[in-house]
Short mmCIF file of C-alpha atoms and ligand atoms in Angstrom, two decimals:
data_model
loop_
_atom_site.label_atom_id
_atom_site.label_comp_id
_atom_site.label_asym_id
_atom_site.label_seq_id
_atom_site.Cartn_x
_atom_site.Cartn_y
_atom_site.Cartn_z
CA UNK U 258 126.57 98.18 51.35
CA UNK U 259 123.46 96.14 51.69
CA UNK U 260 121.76 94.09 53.77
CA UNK U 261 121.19 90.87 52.35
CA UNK U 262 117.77 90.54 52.78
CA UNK U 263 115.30 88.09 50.46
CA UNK U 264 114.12 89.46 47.76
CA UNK U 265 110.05 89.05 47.92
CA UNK U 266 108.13 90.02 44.95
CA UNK U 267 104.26 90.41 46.02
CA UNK U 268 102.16 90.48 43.08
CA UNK U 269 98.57 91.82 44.23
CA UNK U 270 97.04 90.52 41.57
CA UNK U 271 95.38 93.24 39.50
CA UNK U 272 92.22 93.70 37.40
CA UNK U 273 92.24 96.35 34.57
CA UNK U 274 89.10 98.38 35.27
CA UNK U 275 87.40 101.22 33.17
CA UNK U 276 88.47 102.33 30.05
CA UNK U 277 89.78 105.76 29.43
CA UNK U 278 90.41 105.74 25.27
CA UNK U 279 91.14 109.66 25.67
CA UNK U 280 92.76 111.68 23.28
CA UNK U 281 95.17 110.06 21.34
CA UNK U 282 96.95 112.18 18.37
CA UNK U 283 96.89 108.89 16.06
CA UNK U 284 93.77 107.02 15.77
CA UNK U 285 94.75 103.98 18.55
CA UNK U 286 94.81 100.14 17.92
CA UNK U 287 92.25 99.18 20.25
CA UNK U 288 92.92 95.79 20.28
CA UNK U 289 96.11 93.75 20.40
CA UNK U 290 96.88 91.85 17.69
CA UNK U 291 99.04 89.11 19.07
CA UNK U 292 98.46 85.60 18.24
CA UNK U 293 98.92 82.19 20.40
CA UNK U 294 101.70 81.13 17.21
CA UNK U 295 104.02 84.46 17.87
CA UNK U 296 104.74 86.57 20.74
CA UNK U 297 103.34 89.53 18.20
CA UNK U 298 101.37 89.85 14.76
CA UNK U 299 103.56 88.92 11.39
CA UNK U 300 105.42 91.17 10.16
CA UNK U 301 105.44 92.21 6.24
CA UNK U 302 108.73 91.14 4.41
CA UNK U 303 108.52 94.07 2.01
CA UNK U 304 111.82 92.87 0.06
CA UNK U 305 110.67 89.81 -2.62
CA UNK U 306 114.81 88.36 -2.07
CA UNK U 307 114.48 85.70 -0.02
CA UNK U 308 117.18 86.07 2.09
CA UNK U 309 116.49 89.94 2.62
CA UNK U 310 114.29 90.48 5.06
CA UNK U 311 113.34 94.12 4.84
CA UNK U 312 110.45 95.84 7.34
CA UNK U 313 108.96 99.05 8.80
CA UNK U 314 108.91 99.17 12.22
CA UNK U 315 107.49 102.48 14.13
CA UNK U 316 107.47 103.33 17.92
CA UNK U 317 104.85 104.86 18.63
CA UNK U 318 101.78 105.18 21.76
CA UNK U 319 98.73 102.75 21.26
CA UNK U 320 96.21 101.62 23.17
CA UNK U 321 96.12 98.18 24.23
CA UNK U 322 93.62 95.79 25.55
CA UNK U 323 95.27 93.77 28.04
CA UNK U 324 92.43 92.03 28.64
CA UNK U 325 88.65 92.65 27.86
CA UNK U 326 87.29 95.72 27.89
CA UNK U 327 89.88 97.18 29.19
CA UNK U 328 92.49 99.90 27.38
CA UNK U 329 95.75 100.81 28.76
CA UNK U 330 98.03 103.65 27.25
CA UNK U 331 101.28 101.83 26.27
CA UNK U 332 104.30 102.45 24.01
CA UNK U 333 104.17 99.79 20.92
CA UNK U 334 106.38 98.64 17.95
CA UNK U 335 103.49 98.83 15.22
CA UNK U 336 100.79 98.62 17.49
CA UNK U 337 101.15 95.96 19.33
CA UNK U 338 102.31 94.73 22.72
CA UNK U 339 105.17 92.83 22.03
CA UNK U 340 105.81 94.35 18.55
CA UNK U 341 105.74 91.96 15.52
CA UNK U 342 107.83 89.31 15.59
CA UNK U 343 110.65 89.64 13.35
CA UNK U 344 111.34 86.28 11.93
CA UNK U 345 114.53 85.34 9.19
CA UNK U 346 117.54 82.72 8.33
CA UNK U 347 120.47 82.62 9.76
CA UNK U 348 123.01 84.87 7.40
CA UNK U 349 119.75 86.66 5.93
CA UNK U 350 120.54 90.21 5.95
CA UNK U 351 117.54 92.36 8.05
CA UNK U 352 116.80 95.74 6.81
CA UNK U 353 114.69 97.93 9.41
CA UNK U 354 113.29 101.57 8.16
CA UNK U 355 112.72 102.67 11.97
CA UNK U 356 110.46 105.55 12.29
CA UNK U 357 110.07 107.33 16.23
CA UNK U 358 106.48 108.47 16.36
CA UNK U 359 106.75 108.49 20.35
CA UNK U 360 107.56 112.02 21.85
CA UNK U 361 110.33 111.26 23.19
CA UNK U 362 114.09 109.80 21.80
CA UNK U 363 114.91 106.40 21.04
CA UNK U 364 116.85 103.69 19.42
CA UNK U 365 116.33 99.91 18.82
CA UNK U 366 118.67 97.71 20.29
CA UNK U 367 118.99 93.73 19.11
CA UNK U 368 119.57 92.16 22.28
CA UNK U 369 121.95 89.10 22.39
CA UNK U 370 122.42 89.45 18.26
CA UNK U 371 126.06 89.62 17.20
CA UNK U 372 125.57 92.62 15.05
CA UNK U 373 127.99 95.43 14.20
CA UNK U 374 128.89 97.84 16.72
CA UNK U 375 126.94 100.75 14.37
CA UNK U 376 123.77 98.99 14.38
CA UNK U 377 123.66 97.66 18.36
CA UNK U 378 121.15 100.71 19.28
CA UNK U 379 123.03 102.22 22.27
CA UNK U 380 123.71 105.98 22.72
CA UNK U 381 127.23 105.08 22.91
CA UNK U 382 127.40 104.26 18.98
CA UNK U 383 124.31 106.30 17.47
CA UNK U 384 122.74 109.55 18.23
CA UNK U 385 119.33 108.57 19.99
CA UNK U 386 116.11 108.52 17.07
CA UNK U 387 114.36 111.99 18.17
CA UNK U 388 110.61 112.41 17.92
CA UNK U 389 109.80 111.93 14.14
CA UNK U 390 113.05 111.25 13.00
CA UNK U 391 114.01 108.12 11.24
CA UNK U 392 116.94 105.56 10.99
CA UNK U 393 117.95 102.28 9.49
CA UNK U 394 119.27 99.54 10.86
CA UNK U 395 120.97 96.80 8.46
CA UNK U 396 123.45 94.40 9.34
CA UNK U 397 123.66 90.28 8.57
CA UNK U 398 122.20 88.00 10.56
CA UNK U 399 125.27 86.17 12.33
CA UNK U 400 123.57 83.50 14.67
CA UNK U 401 120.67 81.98 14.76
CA UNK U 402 118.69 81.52 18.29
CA UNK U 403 115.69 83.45 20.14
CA UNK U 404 116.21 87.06 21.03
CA UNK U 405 114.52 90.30 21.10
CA UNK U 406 114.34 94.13 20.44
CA UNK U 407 114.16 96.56 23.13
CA UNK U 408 115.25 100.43 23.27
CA UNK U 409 118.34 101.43 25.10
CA UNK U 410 117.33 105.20 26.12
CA UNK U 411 115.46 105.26 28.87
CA UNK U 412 114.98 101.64 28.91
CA UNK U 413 113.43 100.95 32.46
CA UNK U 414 110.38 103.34 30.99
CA UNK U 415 110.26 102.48 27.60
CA UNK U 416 110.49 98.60 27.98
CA UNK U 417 107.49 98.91 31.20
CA UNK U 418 105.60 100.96 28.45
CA UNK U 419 105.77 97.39 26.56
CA UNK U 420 108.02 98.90 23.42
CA UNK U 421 110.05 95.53 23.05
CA UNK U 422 109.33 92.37 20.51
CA UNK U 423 110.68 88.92 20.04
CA UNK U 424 112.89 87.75 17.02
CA UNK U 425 113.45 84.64 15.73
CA UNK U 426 116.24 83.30 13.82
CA UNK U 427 116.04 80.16 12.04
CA UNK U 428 118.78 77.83 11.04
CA UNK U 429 117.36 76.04 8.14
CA UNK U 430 120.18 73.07 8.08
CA UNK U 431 120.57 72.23 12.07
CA UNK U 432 116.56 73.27 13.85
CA UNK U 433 115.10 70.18 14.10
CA UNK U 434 111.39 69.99 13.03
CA UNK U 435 108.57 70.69 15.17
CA UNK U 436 105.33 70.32 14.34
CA UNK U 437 104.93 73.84 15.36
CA UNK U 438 107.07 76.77 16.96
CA UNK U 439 105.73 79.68 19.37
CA UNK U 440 106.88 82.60 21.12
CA UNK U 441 106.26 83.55 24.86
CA UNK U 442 107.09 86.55 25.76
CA UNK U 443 106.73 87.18 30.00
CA UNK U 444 106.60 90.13 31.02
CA UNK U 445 104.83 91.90 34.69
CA UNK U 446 103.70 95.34 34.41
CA UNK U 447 103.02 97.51 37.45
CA UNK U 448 99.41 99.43 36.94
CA UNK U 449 96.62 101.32 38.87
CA UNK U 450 93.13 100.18 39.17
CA UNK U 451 92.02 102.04 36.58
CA UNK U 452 94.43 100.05 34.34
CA UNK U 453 97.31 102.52 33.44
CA UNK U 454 101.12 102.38 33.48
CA UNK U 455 101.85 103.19 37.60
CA UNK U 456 103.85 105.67 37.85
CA UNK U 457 107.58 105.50 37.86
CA UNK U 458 109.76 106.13 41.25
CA UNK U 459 113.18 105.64 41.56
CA UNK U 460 113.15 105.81 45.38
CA UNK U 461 110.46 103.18 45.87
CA UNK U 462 111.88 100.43 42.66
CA UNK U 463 115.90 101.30 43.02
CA UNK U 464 116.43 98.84 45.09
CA UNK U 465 114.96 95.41 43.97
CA UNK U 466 113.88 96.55 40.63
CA UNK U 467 110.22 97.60 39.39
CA UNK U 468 108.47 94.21 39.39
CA UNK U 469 104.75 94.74 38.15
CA UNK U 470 101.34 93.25 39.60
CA UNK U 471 99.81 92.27 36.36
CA UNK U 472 101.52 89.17 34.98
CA UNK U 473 101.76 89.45 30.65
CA UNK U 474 101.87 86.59 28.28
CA UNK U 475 102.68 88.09 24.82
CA UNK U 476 101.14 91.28 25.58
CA UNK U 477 97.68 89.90 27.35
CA UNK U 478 96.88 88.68 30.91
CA UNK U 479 98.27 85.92 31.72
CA UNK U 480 95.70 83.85 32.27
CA UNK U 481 94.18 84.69 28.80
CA UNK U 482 96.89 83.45 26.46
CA UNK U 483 96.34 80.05 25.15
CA UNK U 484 96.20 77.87 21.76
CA UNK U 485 95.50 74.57 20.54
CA UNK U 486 97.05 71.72 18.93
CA UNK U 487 96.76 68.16 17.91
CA UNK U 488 96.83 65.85 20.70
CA UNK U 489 100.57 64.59 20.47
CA UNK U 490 102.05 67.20 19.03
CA UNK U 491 105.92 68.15 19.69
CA UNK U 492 106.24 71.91 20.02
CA UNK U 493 109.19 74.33 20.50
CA UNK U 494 108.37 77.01 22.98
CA UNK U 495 110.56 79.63 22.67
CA UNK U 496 110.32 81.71 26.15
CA UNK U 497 111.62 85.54 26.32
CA UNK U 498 111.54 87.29 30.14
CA UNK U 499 111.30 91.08 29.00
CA UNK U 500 110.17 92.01 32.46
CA UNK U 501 111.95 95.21 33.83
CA UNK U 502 113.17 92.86 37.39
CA UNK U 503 111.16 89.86 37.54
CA UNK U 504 112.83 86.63 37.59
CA UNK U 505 110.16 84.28 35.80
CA UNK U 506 110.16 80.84 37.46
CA UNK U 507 108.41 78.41 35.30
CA UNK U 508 107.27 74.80 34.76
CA UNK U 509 105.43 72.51 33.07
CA UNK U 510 102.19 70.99 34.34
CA UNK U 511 103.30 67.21 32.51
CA UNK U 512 106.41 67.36 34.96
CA UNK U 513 109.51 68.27 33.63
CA UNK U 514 110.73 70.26 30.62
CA UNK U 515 112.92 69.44 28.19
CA UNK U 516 115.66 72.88 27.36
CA UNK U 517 116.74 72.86 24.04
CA UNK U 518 118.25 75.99 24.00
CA UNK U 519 119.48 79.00 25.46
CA UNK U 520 120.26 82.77 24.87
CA UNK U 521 122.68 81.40 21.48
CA UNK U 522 121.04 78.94 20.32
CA UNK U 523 120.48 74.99 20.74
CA UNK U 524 122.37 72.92 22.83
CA UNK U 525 124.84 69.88 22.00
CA UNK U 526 122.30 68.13 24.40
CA UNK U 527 119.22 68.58 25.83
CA UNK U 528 118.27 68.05 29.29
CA UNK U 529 115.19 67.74 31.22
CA UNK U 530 114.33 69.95 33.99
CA UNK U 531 111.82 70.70 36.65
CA UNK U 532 111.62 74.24 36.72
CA UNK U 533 113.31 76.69 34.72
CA UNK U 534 114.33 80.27 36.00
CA UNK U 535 114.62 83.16 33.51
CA UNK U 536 116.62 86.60 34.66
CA UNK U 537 115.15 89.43 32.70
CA UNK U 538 116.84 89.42 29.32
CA UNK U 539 117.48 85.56 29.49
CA UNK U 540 115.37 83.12 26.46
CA UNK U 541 115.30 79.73 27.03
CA UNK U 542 113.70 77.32 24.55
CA UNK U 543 112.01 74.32 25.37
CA UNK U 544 110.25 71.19 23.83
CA UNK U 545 107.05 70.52 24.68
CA UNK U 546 104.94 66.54 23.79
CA UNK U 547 101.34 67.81 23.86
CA UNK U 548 100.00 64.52 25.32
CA UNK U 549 97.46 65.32 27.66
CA UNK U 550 93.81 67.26 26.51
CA UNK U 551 95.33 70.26 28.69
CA UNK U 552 98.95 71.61 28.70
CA UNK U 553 100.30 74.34 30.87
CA UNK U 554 103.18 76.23 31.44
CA UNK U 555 103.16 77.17 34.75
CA UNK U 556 104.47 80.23 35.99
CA UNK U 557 105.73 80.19 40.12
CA UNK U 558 105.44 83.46 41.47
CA UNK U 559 105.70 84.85 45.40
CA UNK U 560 103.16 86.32 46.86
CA UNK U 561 101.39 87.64 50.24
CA UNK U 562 98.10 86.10 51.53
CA UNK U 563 95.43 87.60 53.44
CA UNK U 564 97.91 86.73 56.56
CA UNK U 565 100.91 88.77 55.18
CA UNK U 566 103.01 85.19 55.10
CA UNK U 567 104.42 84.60 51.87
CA UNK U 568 103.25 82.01 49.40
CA UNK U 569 104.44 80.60 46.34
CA UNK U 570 101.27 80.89 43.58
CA UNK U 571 101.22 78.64 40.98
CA UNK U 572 99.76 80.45 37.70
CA UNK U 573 98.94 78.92 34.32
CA UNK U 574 101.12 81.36 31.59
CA UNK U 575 99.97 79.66 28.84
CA UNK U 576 97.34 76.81 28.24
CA UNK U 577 97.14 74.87 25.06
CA UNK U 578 93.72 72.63 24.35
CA UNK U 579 94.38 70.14 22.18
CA UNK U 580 91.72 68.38 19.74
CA UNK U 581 91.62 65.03 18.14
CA UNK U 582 94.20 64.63 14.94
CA UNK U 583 92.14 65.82 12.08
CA UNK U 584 92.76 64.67 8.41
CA UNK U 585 93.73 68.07 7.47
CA UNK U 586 96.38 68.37 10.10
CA UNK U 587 99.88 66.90 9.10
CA UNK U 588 100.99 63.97 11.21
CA UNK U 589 102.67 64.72 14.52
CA UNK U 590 106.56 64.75 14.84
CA UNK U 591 107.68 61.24 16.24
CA UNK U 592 110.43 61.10 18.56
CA UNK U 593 112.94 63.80 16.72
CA UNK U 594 117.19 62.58 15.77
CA UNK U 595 118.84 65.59 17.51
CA UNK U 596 121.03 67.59 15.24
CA UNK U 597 124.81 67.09 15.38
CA UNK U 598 125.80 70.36 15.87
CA UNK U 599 129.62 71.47 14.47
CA UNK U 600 131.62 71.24 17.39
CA UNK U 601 132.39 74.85 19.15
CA UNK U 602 136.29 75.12 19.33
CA UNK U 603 138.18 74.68 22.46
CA UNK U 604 139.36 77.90 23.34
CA UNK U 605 142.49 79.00 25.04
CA UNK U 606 141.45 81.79 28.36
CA UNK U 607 143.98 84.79 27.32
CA UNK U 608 142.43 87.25 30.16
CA UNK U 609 141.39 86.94 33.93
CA UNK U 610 139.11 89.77 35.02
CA UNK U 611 136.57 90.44 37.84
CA UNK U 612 134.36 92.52 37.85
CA UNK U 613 132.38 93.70 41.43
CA UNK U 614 128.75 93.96 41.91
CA UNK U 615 127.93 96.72 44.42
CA UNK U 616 125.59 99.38 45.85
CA UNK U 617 126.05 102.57 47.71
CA UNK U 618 124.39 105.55 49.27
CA UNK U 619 125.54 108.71 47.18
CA UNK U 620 125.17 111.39 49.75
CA UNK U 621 124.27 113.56 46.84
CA UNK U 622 122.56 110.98 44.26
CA UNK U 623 120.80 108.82 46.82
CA UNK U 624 121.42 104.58 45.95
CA UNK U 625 123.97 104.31 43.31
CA UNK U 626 124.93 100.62 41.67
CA UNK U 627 128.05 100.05 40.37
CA UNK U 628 130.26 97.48 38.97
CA UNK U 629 134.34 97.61 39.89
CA UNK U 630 133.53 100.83 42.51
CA UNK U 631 132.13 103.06 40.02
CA UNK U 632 128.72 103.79 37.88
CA UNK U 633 128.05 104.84 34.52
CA UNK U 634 131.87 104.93 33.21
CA UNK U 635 132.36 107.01 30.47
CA UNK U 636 135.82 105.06 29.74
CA UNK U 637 135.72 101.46 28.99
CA UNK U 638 135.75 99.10 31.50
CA UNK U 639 138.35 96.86 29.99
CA UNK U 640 140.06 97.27 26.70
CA UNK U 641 140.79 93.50 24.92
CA UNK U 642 141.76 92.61 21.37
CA UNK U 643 139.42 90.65 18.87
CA UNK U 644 140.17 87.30 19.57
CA UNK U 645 140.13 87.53 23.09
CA UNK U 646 138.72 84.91 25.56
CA UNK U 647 138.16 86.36 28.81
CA UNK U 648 137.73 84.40 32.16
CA UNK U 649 135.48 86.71 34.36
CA UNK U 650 134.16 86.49 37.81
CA UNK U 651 131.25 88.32 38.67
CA UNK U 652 131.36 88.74 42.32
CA UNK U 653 128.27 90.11 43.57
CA UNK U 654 129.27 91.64 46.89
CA UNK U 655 125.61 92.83 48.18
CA UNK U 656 122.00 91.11 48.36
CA UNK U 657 120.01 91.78 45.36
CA UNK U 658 120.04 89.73 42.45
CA UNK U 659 122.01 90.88 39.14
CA UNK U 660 121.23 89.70 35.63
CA UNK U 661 124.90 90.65 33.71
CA UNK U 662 124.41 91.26 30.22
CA UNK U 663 126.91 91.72 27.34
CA UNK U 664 126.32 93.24 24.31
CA UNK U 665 127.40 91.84 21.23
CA UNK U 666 129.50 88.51 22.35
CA UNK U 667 128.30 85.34 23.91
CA UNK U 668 129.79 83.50 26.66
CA UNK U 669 129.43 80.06 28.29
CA UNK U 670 128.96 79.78 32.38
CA UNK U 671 131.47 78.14 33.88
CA UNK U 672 130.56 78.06 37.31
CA UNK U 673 128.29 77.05 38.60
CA UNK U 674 128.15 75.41 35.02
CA UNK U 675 125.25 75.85 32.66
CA UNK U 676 125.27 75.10 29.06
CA UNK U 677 124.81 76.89 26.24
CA UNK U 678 126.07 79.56 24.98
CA UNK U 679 124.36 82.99 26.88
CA UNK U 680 124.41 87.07 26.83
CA UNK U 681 122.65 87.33 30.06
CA UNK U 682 123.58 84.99 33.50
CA UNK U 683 122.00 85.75 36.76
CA UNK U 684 124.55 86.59 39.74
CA UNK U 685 122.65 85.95 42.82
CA UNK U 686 123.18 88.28 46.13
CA UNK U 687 126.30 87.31 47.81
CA UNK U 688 127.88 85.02 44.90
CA UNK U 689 129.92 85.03 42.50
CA UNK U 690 129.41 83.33 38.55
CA UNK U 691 132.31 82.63 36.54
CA UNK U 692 132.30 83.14 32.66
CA UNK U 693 134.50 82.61 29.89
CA UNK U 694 133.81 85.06 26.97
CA UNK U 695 134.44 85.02 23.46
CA UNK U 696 135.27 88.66 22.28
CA UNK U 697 135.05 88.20 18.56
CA UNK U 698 133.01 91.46 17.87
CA UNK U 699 135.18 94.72 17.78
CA UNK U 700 133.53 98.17 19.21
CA UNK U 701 132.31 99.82 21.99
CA UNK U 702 129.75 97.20 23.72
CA UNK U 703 127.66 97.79 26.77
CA UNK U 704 128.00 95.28 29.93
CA UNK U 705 125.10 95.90 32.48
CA UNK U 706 122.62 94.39 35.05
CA UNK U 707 119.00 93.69 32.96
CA UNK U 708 117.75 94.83 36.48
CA UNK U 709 116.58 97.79 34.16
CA UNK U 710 116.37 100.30 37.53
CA UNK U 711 119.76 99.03 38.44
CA UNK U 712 121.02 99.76 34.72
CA UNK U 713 119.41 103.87 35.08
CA UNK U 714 121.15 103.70 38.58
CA UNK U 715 124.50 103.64 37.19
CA UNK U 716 125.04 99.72 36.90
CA UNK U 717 126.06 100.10 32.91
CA UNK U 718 129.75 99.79 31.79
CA UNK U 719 131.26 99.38 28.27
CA UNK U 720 133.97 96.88 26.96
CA UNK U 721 136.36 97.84 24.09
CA UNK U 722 137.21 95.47 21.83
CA UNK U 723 140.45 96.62 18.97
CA UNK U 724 140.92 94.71 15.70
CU1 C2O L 1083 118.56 93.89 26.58
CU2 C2O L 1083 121.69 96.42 26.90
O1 C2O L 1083 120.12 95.19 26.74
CU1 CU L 1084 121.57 93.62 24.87
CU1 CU L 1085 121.23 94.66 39.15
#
């Protein structure tokens, strides 16, 4: 068992220096594509049905200019750090030809979508994509919200490499309308001075997690990712935290922030906030009134100064500008009716379950982390029927932080009580959460800390659910 001791992320703020464009086998993308609109490029629907949307995604190395002049070796869907957005309907069915071009074996996962067990991307219910190799991934889209794609083979690697995108789902009767949507996708990288991936190390990141010292806004420095508007406009942000450990605090340099919605989608009702904490894995969506010439989200982050005390930095994420209303431009939203949204039925608890959050020192394995005294079980942890709602506690019983994720099921937080539906929820050291679940989706589904070191460390489970 641990100690509880803070957890203190010190972000050295780094510069990319030098460029070292060596030998690639595939001519690189030297640039990164992303635009202030979507965490990554467009994608191309190749399928003329509209409600197919049909694409080619490939993993594969590219170099990446995180900011300029500088190039840094990463893994990319397509090219680009984050990959293309993938953007559909609601009940659309996706098609993905997925080709691995990286030299090592992969899968895609779909992280928070509801999608059939076949098609969730874990080793548990596909062989892993070797080098070369192809696969398809089809299913219907069953909810609409803000999630994203990651691997789910060597995930703490491949996802620090920057091989993860942002989807977006649309629901084309209930999403009320913006003048204009955009992804952010926040990630921290850890890298050398001369701008490459550090180095991985088990025995120096198992602990707290790998948290980076370059701060990433949709794939560029942080302080380089910015748009512009008409003054007045009414935005919807949609946030992603695919960091590997760090917790992304975040605000809004108007004053508060209105959250719209969370990990499943929009809320009955929105409420107004002053800063907004995002566990890796979480997405929260929020509304933004562009009313002032300058607009920040504002990213609070911990970090040492010159006299070794700790400080809390306050660092712009994302700046829009915005420009006098021009004829061309549409008028700006007015105050927007929230949607009615069909009421989510009241649901009867037919399980109680707990499941424990702990660490130890494998006298063979060095720091293990498990969940119920055990890691990496090869059984499932709990067997329930489809149908099933589930009251669990999540009792962390040592100091670092855990962000629980479930694979293909939402559930609501009961206490302390959030809204929203969610697939991630942060335990904090020492606590303990309580959920209710809704397992409506049978298979094999992974539970895990999005700590991604804690998650290769042996904090990853599976729940079964039977017809
Ligand atoms: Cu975002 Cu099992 O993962
Ligand atoms: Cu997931
Ligand atoms: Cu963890």
């Amino acid at each position: 068992m641990f100690n509880h001791n803070a957890l203190i992320l010190s972000l050295a703020l780094a510069t990319v220096a030098g460029c070292s464009g060596e030998d690639l086998a595939d001519p690189p993308s030297l640039q990164n594509e992303t635009t202030p609109t979507w965490g990554g490029k467009p994608i191309t629907d190749i399928n003329p049905d509209p409600s197919i949307v049909e694409i080619n995604l490939v993993a594969r190395e590219a170099l990446i200019a995180l900011e300029e002049g500088s190039i840094t070796r990463m893994y990319s869907f397509n090219g680009t750090v984050p990959g293309p957005t993938i953007e559909a309907n609601v009940g659309d069915e996706l098609i993905v030809h997925f080709k691995n071009e990286l030299s090592e074996p992969t899968t895609i996962h779909w992280h928070g979508m509801r999608v059939p067990n076949a098609m969730d991307g874990t080793p548990r219910v596909q062989a892993p994509v070797a080098p070369g190799e192809t696969f398809e991934y089809r299913f219907i889209i069953p909810d609409a919200g803000t999630y994203w794609y990651h691997p789910h083979v060597r995930t703490h690697e491949q996802v620090e490499r920057g091989l993860y995108g942002p989807i977006v789902i649309h629901d084309p009767v209930y999403d009320p309308d913006y003048d204009l949507e955009r992804v952010l996708v926040l990630d921290d990288i850890r890298i050398e001075d001369d701008g490459q991936i550090s180095p991985f190390s088990p025995a120096r990141d198992g602990m707290h997690g790998r948290s980076g010292n370059y701060l990433l806004t949709n794939g560029r420095r942080y302080d380089l990712a910015e748009g512009s508007a008409p003054l007045g406009s009414l935005e919807r942000w949609r946030i992603v935290n695919s960091a590997n450990a760090r917790r992304m605090i975040v605000g809004n340099s108007n004053g508060t922030m209105k959250v719209i919605a969370t990990d499943g989608g929009l809320l009955d009702a929105p409420y107004e906030v002053n800063r907004l904490s995002l566990a890796p894995g979480e997405r929260y969506d929020i509304e933004v009134r562009l009313s002032q010439p300058n607009h920040e989200l504002i990213s609070y982050v911990m970090a040492l100064d010159d006299n070794n005390e700790i400080t809390e930095l306050e660092l712009p994420v994302f700046r829009v500008q915005t420009r006098a209303h021009k004829s061309s431009d549409s008028p700006v939203a007015g105050v927007l009716t929230w949607p009615t949204l069909p009421p989510s039925p009241t649901r009867e608890i037919t399980r109680t379950e707990t499941i424990l959050f702990d660490g130890i020192n494998d006298p063979e394995k060095g720091l293990r982390w498990r969940l119920n005294g055990k890691s990496d079980w090869e059984e499932p942890l709990f067997s329930f029927s489809k149908g099933d709602t589930v009251r669990i506690s999540l009792r962390n019983l040592a100091g670092p932080e855990h962000p629980f994720h479930l694979h293909g099921q939402f559930f609501k937080v009961l206490d302390p009580p959030r809204p929203g539906l969610k697939d991630t929820v942060l335990v904090p050291g020492m606590s303990t959460v309580e959920i209710e679940a809704y397992f409506d989706n049978v298979g094999h589904w992974m539970a895990h800390c999005h700590i991604l070191e804690h998650a290769a460390l042996g904090m990853m489970a599976s729940i079964e659910v039977t017809p």
